[in-house]
mmCIF file of C-alpha atoms and ligand atoms in Angstrom:
data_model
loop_
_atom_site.group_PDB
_atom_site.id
_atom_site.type_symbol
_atom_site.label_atom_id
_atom_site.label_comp_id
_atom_site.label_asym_id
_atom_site.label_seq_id
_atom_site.Cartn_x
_atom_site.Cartn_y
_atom_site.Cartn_z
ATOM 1 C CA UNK M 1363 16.250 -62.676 10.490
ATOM 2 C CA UNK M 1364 13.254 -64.021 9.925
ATOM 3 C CA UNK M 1365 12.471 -66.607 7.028
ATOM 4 C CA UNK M 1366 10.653 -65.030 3.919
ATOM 5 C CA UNK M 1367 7.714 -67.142 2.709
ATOM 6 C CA UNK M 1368 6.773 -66.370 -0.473
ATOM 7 C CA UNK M 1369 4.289 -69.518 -0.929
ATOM 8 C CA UNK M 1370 1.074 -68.466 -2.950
ATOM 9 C CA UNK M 1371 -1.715 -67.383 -1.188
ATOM 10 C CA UNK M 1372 -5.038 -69.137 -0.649
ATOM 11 C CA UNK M 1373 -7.326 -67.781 -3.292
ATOM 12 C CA UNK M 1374 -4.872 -65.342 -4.255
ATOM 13 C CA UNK M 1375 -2.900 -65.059 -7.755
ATOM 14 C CA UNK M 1376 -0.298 -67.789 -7.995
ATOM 15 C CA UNK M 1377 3.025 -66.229 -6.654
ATOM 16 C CA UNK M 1378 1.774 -63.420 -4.500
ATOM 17 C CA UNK M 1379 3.264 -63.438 -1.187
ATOM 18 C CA UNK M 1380 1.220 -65.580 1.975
ATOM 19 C CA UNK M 1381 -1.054 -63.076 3.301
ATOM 20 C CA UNK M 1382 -0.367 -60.227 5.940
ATOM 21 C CA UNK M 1383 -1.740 -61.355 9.118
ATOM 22 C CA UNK M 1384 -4.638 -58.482 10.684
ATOM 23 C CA UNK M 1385 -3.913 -57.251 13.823
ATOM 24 C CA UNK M 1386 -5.882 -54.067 14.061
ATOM 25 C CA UNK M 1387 -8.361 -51.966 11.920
ATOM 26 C CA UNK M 1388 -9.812 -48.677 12.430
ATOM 27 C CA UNK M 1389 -13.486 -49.468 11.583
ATOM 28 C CA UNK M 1390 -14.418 -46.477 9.345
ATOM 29 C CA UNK M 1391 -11.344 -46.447 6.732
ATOM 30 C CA UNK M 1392 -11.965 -45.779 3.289
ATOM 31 C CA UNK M 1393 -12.096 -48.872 0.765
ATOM 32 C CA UNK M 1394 -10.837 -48.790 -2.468
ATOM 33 C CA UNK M 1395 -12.020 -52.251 -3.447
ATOM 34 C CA UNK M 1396 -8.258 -54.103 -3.873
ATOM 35 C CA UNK M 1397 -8.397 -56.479 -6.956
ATOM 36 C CA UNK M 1398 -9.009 -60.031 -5.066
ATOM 37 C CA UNK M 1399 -5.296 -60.822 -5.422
ATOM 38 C CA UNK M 1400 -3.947 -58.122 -3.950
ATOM 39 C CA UNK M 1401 -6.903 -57.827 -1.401
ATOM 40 C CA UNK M 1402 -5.750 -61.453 0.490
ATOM 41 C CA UNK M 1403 -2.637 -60.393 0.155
ATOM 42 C CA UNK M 1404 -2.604 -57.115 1.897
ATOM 43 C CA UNK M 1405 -4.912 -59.017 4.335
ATOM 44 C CA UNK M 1406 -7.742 -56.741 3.598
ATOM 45 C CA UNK M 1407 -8.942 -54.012 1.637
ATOM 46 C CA UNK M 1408 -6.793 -50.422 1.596
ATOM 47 C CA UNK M 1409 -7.784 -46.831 0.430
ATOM 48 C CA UNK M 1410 -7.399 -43.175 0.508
ATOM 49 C CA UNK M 1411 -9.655 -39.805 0.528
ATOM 50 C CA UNK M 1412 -8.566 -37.719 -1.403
ATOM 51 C CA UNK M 1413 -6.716 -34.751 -0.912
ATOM 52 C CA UNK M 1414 -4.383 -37.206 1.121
ATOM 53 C CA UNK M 1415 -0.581 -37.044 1.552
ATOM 54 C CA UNK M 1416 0.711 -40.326 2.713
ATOM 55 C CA UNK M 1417 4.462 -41.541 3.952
ATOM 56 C CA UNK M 1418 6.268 -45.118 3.409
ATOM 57 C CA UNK M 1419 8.811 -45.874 4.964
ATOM 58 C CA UNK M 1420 11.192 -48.557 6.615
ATOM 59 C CA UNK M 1421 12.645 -48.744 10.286
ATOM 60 C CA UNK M 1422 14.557 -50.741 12.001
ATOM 61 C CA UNK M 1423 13.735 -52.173 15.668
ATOM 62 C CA UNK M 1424 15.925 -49.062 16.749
ATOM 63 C CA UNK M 1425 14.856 -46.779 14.393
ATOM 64 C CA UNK M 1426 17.610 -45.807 11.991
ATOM 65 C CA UNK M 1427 15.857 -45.445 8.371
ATOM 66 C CA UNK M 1428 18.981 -44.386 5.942
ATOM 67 C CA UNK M 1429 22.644 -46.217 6.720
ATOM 68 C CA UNK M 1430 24.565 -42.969 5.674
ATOM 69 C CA UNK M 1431 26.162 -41.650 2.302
ATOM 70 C CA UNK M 1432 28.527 -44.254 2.288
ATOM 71 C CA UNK M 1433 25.451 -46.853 1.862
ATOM 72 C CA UNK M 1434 23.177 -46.709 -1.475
ATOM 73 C CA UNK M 1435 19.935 -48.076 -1.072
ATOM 74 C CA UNK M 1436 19.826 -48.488 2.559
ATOM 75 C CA UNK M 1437 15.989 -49.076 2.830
ATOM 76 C CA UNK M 1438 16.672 -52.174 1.287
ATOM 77 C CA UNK M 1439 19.432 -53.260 3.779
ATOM 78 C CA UNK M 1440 17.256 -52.362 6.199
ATOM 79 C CA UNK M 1441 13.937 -53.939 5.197
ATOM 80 C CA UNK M 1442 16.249 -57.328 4.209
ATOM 81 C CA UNK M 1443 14.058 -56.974 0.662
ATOM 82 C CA UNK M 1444 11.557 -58.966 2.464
ATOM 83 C CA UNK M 1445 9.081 -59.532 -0.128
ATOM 84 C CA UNK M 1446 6.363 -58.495 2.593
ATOM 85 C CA UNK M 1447 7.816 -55.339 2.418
ATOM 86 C CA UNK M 1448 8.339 -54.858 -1.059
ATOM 87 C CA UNK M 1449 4.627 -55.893 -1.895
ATOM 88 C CA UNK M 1450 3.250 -53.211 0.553
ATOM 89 C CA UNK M 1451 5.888 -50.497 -0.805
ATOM 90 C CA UNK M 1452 4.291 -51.687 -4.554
ATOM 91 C CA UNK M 1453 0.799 -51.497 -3.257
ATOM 92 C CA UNK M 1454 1.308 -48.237 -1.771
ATOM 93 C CA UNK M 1455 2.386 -46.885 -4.674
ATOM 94 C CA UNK M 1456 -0.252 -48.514 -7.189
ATOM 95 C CA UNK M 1457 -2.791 -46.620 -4.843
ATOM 96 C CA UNK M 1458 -1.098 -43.383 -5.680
ATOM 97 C CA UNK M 1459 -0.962 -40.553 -8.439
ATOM 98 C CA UNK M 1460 2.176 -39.248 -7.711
ATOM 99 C CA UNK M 1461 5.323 -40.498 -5.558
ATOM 100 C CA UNK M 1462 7.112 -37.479 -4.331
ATOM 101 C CA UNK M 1463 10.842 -37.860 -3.073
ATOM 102 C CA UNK M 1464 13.604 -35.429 -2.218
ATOM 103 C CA UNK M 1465 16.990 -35.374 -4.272
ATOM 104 C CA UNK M 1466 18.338 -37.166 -1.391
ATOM 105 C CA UNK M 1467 16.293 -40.200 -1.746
ATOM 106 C CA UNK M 1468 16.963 -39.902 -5.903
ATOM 107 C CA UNK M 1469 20.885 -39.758 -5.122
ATOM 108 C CA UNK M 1470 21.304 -42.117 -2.600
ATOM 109 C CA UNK M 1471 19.093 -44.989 -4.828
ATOM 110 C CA UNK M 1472 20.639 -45.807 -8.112
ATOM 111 C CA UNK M 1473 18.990 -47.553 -10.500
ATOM 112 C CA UNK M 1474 15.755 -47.377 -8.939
ATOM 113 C CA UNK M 1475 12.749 -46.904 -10.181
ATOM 114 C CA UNK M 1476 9.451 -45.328 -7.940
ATOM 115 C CA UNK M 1477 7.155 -47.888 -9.644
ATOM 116 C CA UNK M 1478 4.691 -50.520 -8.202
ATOM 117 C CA UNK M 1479 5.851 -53.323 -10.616
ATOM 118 C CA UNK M 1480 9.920 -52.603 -9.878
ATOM 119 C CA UNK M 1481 9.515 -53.116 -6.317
ATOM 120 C CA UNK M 1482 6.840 -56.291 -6.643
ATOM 121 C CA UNK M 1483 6.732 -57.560 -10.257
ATOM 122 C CA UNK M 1484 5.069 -60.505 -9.306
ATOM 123 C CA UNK M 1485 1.423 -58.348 -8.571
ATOM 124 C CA UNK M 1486 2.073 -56.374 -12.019
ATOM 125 C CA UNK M 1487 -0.891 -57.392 -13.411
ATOM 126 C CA UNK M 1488 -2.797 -56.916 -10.037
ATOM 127 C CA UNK M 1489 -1.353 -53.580 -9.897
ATOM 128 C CA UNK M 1490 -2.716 -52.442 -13.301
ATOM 129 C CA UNK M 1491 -6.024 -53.644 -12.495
ATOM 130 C CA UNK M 1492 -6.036 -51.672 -9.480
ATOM 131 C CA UNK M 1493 -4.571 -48.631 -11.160
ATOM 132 C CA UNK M 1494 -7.374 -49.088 -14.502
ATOM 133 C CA UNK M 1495 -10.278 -49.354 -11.588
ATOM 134 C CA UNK M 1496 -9.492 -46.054 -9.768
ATOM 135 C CA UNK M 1497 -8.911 -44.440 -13.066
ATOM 136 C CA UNK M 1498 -5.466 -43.675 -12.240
ATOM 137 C CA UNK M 1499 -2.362 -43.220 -15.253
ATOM 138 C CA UNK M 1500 -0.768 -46.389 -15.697
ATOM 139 C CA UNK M 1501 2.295 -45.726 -13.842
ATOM 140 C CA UNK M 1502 1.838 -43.252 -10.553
ATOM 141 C CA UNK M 1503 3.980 -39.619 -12.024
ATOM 142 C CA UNK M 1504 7.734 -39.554 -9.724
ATOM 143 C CA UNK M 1505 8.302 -35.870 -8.284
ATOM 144 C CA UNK M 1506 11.735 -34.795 -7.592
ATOM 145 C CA UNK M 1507 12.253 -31.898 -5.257
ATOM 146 C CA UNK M 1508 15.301 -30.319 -5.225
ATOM 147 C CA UNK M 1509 16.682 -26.910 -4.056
ATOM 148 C CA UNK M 1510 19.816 -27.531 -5.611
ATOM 149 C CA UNK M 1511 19.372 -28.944 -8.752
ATOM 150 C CA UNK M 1512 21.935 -31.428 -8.191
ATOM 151 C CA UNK M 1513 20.415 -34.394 -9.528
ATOM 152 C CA UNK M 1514 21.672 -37.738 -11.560
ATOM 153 C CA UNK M 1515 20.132 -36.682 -14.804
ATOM 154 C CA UNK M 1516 21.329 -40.330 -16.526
ATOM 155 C CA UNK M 1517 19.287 -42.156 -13.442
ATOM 156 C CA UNK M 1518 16.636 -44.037 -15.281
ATOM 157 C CA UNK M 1519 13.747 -42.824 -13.256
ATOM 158 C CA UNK M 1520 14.474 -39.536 -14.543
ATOM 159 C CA UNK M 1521 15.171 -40.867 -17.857
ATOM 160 C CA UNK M 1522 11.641 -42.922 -17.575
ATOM 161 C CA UNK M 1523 9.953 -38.959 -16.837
ATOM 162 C CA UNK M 1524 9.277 -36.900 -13.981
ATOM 163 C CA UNK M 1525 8.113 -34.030 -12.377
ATOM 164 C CA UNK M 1526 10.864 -31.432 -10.816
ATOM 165 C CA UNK M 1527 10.281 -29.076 -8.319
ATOM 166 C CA UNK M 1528 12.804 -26.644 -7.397
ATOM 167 C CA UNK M 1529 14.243 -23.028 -7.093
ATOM 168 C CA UNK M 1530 15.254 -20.743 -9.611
ATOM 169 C CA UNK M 1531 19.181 -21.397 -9.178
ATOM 170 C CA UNK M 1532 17.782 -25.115 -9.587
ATOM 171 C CA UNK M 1533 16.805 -24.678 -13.018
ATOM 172 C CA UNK M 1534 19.411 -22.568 -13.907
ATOM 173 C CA UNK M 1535 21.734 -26.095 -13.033
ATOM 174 C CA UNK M 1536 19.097 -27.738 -14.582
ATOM 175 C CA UNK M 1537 18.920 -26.036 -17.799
ATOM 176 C CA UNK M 1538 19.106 -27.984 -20.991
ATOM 177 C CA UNK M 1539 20.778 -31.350 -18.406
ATOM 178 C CA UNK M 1540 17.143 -33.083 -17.703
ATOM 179 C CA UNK M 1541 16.184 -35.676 -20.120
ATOM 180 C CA UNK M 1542 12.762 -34.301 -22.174
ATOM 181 C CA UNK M 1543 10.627 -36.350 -20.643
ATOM 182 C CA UNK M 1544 10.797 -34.199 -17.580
ATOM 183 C CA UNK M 1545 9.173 -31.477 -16.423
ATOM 184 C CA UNK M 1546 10.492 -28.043 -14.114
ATOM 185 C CA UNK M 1547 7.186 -27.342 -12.067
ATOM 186 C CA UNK M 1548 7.485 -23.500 -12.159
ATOM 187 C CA UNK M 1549 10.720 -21.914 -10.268
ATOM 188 C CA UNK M 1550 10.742 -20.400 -6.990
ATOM 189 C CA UNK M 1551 12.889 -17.449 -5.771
ATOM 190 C CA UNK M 1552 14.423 -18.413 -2.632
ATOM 191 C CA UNK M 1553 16.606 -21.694 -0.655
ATOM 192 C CA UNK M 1554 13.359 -23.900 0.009
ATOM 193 C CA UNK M 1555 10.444 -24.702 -1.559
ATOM 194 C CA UNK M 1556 7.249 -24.529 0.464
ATOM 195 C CA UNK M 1557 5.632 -27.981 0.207
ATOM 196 C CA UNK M 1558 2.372 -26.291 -0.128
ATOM 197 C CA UNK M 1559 3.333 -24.963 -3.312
ATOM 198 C CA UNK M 1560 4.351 -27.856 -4.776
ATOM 199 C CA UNK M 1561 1.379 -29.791 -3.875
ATOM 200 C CA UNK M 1562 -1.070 -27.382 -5.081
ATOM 201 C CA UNK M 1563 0.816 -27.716 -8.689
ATOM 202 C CA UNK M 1564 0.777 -31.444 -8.223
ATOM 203 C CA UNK M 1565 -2.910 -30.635 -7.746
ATOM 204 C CA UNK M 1566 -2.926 -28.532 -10.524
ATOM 205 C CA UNK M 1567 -1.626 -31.948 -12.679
ATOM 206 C CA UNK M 1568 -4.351 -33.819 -11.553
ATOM 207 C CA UNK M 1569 -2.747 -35.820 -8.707
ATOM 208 C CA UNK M 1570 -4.316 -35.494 -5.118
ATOM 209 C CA UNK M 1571 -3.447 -38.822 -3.846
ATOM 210 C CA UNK M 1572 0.290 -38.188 -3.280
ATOM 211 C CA UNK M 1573 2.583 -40.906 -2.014
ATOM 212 C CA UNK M 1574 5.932 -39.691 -0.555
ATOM 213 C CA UNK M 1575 8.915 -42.173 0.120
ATOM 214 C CA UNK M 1576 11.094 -40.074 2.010
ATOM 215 C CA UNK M 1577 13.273 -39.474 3.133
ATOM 216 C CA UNK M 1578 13.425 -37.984 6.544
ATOM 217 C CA UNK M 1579 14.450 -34.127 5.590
ATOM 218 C CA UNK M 1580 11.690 -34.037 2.770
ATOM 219 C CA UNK M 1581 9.216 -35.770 6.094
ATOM 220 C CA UNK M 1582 10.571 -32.831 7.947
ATOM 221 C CA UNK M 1583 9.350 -30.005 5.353
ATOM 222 C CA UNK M 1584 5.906 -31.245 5.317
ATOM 223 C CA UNK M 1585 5.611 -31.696 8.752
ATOM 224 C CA UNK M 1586 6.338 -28.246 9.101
ATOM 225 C CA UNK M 1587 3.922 -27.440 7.060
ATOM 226 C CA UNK M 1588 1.574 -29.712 8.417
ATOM 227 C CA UNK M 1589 0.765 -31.429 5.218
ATOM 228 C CA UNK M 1590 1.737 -35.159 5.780
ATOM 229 C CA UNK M 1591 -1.810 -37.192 6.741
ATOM 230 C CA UNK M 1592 -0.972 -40.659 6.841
ATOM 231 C CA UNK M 1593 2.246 -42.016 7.948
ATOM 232 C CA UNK M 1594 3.142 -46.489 6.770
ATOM 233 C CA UNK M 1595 5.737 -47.741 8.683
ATOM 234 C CA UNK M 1596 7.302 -51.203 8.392
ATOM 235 C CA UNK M 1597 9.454 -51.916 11.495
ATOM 236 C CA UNK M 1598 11.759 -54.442 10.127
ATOM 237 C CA UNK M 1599 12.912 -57.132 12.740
ATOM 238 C CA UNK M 1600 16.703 -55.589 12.933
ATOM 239 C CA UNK M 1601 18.755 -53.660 15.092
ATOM 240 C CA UNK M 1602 20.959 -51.084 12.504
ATOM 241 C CA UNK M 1603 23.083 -49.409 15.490
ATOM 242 C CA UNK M 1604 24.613 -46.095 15.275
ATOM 243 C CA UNK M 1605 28.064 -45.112 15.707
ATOM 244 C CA UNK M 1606 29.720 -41.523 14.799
ATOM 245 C CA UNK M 1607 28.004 -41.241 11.425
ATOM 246 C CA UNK M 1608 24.481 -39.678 10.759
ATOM 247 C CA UNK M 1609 21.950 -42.425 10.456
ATOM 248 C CA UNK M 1610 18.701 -40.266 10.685
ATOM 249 C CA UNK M 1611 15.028 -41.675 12.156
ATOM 250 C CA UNK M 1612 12.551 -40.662 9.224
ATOM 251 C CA UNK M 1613 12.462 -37.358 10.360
ATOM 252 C CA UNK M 1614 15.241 -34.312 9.820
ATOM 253 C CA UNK M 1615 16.297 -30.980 10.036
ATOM 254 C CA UNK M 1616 12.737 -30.850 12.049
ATOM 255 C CA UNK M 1617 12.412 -31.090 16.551
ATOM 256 C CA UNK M 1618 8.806 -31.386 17.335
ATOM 257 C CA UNK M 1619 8.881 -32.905 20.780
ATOM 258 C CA UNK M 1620 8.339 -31.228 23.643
ATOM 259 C CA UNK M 1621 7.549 -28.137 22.370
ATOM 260 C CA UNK M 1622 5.388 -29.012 19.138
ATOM 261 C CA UNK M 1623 4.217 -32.649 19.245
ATOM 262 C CA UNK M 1624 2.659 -34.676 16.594
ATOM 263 C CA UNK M 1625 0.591 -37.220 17.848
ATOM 264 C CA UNK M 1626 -0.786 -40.005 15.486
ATOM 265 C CA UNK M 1627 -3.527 -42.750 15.934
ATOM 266 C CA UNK M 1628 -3.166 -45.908 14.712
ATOM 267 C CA UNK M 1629 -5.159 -47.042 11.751
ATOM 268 C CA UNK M 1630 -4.111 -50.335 11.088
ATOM 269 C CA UNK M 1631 -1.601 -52.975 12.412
ATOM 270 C CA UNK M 1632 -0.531 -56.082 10.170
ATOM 271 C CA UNK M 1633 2.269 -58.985 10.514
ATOM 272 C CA UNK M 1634 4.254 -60.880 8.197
ATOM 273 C CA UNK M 1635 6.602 -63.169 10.079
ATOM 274 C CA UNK M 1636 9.060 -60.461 12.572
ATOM 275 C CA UNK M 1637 7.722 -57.860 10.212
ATOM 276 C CA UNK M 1638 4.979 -55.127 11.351
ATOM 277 C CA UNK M 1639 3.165 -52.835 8.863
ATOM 278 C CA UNK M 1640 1.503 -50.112 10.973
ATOM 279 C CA UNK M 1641 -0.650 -47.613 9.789
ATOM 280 C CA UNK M 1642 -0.959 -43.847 11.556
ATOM 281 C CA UNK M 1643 -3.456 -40.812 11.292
ATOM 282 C CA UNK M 1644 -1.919 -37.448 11.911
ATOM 283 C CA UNK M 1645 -4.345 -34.730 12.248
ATOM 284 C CA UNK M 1646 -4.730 -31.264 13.159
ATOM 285 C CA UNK M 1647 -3.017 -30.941 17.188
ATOM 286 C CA UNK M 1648 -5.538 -32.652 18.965
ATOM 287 C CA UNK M 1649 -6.341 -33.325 22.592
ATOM 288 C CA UNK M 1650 -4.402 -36.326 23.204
ATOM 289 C CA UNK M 1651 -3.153 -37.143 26.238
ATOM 290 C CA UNK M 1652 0.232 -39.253 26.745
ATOM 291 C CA UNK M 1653 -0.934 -41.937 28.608
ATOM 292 C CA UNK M 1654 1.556 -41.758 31.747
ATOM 293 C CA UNK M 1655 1.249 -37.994 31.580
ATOM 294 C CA UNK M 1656 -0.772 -37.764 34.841
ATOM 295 C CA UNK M 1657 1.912 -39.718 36.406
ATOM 296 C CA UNK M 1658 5.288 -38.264 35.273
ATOM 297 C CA UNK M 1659 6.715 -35.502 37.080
HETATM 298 N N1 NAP U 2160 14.057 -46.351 5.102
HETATM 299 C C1 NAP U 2160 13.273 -45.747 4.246
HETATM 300 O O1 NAP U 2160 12.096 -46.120 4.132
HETATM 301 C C2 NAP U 2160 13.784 -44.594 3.433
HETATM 302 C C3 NAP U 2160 12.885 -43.841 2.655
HETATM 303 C C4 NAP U 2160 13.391 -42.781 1.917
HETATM 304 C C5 NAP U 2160 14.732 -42.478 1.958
HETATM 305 N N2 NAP U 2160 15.558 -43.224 2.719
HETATM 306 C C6 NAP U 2160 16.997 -42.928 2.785
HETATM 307 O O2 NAP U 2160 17.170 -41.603 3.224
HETATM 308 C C7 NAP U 2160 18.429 -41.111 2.725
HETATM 309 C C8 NAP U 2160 18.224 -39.760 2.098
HETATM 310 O O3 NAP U 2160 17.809 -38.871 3.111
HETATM 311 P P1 NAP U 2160 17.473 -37.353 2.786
HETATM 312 O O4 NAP U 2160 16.815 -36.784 3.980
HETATM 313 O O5 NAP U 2160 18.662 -36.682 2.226
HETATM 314 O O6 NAP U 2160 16.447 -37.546 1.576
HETATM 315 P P2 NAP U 2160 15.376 -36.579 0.948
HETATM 316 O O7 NAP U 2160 14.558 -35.902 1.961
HETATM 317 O O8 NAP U 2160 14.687 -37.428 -0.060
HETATM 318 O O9 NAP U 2160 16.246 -35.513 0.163
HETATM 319 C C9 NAP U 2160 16.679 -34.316 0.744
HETATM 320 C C10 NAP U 2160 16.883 -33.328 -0.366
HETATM 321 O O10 NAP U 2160 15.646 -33.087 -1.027
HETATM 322 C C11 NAP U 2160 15.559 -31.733 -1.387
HETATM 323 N N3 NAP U 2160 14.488 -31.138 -0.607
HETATM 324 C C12 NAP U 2160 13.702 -31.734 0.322
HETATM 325 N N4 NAP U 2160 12.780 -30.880 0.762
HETATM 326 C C13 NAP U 2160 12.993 -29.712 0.104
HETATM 327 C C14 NAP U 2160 12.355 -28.455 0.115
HETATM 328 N N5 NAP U 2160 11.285 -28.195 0.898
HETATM 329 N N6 NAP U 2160 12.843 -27.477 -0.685
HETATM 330 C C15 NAP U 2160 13.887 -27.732 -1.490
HETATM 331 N N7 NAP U 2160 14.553 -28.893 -1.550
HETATM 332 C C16 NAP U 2160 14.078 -29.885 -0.760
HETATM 333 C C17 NAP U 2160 16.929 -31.145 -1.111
HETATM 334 O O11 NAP U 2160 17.655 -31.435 -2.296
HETATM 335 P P3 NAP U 2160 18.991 -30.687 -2.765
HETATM 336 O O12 NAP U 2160 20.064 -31.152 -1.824
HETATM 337 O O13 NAP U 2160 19.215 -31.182 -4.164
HETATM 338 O O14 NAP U 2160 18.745 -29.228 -2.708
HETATM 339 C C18 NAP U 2160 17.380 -31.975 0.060
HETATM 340 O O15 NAP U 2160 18.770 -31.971 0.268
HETATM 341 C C19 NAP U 2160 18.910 -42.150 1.724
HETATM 342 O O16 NAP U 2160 19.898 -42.933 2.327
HETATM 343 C C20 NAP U 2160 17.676 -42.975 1.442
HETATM 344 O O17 NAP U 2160 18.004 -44.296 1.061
HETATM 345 C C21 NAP U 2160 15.117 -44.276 3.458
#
């Protein structure tokens, strides 16, 4: 594993993480003018257009995302807590209005809380600046969605407030369990929830620069749908291995290849130590050609 340096950056605040080394850019890229701190940091400047739905998440070399049930907060065993990592997964979401997870993600994470400051409290201040220049809420809104209803209603991100989205046998479950500082976006009839839906009433609260963390089925619904535009992904320098349980890539329940391909472009490329932080583009099905295509039978 590779040694975390976490000596301060030249010309950036005291205590924030040795910059992320450039390896690519997209010229082109929206700016949103990162706070000077967290702008050496990142290595650069970062920003979305919005409407924009935008994916974090953390691989290993082999590409195993989530350990299995029997493993809470596998991200983290995964990533090593690298404070690389942890400062992009913070930035991310101080760029954001709302991060949107699945029950899954809510279960499997005690404890946790979908906040820039609890994943890098050492850029708090940076991240308020940020958050006060783009005229965002202090604190980007968490949005559960959940068919279910099952959720931890004593887990403190739920206790801290939240958004749910789920079905009408959801908030039956839910009735008169969630602590008042949530909300039930309006019920649907039916097993699923269209992603659509529940974006355009995340719209309808203001928030059009949506973060999701995962995890991989929640990835599969709104690839379905076609409504995931930019996809982070930190390929941590470590091989998980899979045996006979499930340890999903960051996408489930969902086959695209051969039949219904997504390809990406790459928008950005960065390094910290073993550590890459790449940056992809999906768009609308576009003309790309797989390199060796002509060649392959
Ligand atoms: N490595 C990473 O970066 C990363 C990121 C995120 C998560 N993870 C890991 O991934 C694992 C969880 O995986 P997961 O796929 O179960 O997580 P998930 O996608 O967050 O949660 C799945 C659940 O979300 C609800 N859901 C998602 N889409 C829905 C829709 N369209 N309509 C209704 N309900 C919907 C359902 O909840 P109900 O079951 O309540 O109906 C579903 O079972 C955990 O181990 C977590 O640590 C890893």
């Amino acid at each position: 594993m590779a040694e975390h340096n976490t000596a301060p950056a030249a010309g950036g605040t005291p205590g924030l993480l040795e910059p992320l080394e450039p390896l690519y850019e997209d010229a082109g890229q929206p700016r949103f003018g990162l706070p000077p701190a967290l702008a050496t940091a990142y290595g650069g400047d970062l920003g979305f257009t919005p409407p924009c739905v935008y994916a974090n998440f953390v691989s290993s070399i082999d590409g195993v995302v989530a350990l299995g049930p029997e493993y809470p907060s596998s991200g983290s065993a995964i990533s090593g807590r690298a404070p690389a990592d942890r400062f992009v997964m913070g930035l991310l979401r101080a760029c954001a209005d709302a991060v949107l997870i699945g029950a899954g993600t809510l279960r499997a994470t005690p404890g946790h809380q979908w906040t820039p400051d609890h994943v890098f409290p050492q850029a708090a201040p940076d991240f308020v600046e940020l958050r006060r220049s783009l005229r965002r809420a202090t604190q980007p809104e968490l949005v559960v969605v959940t068919a279910s209803g099952d959720v931890p209603t004593e887990h403190p991100a739920l206790q801290s407030g939240a958004l749910v989205a789920t079905t009408a046998d959801g908030a039956r479950r839910l009735d008169g369990r969630l602590p008042a500082a949530c909300e039930i976006l309006t019920p649907v009839e039916g097993s699923t929830l269209r992603m659509a839906d529940v974006l355009a009433a995340l719209r309808a609260h203001g928030h059009t620069v949506v973060l999701t963390e995962g995890g991989p089925h929640l990835i599969g619904h709104l690839l379905s749908e076609g409504l995931l535009d930019e996809l982070f992904l930190t390929t941590s320098p470590v091989l998980a291995g899979r045996a006979d349980t499930s340890r999903p890539g960051l996408i489930a329940g969902l086959e695209l290849l051969p039949n219904r391909p997504v390809w990406t472009d790459l928008v950005s490329a960065r390094r910290r130590d073993s550590y890459l932080f790449l940056r992809y583009r999906l768009g609308p099905p576009r003309a790309h050609v797989a390199p060796h295509s002509a060649l392959s039978s």
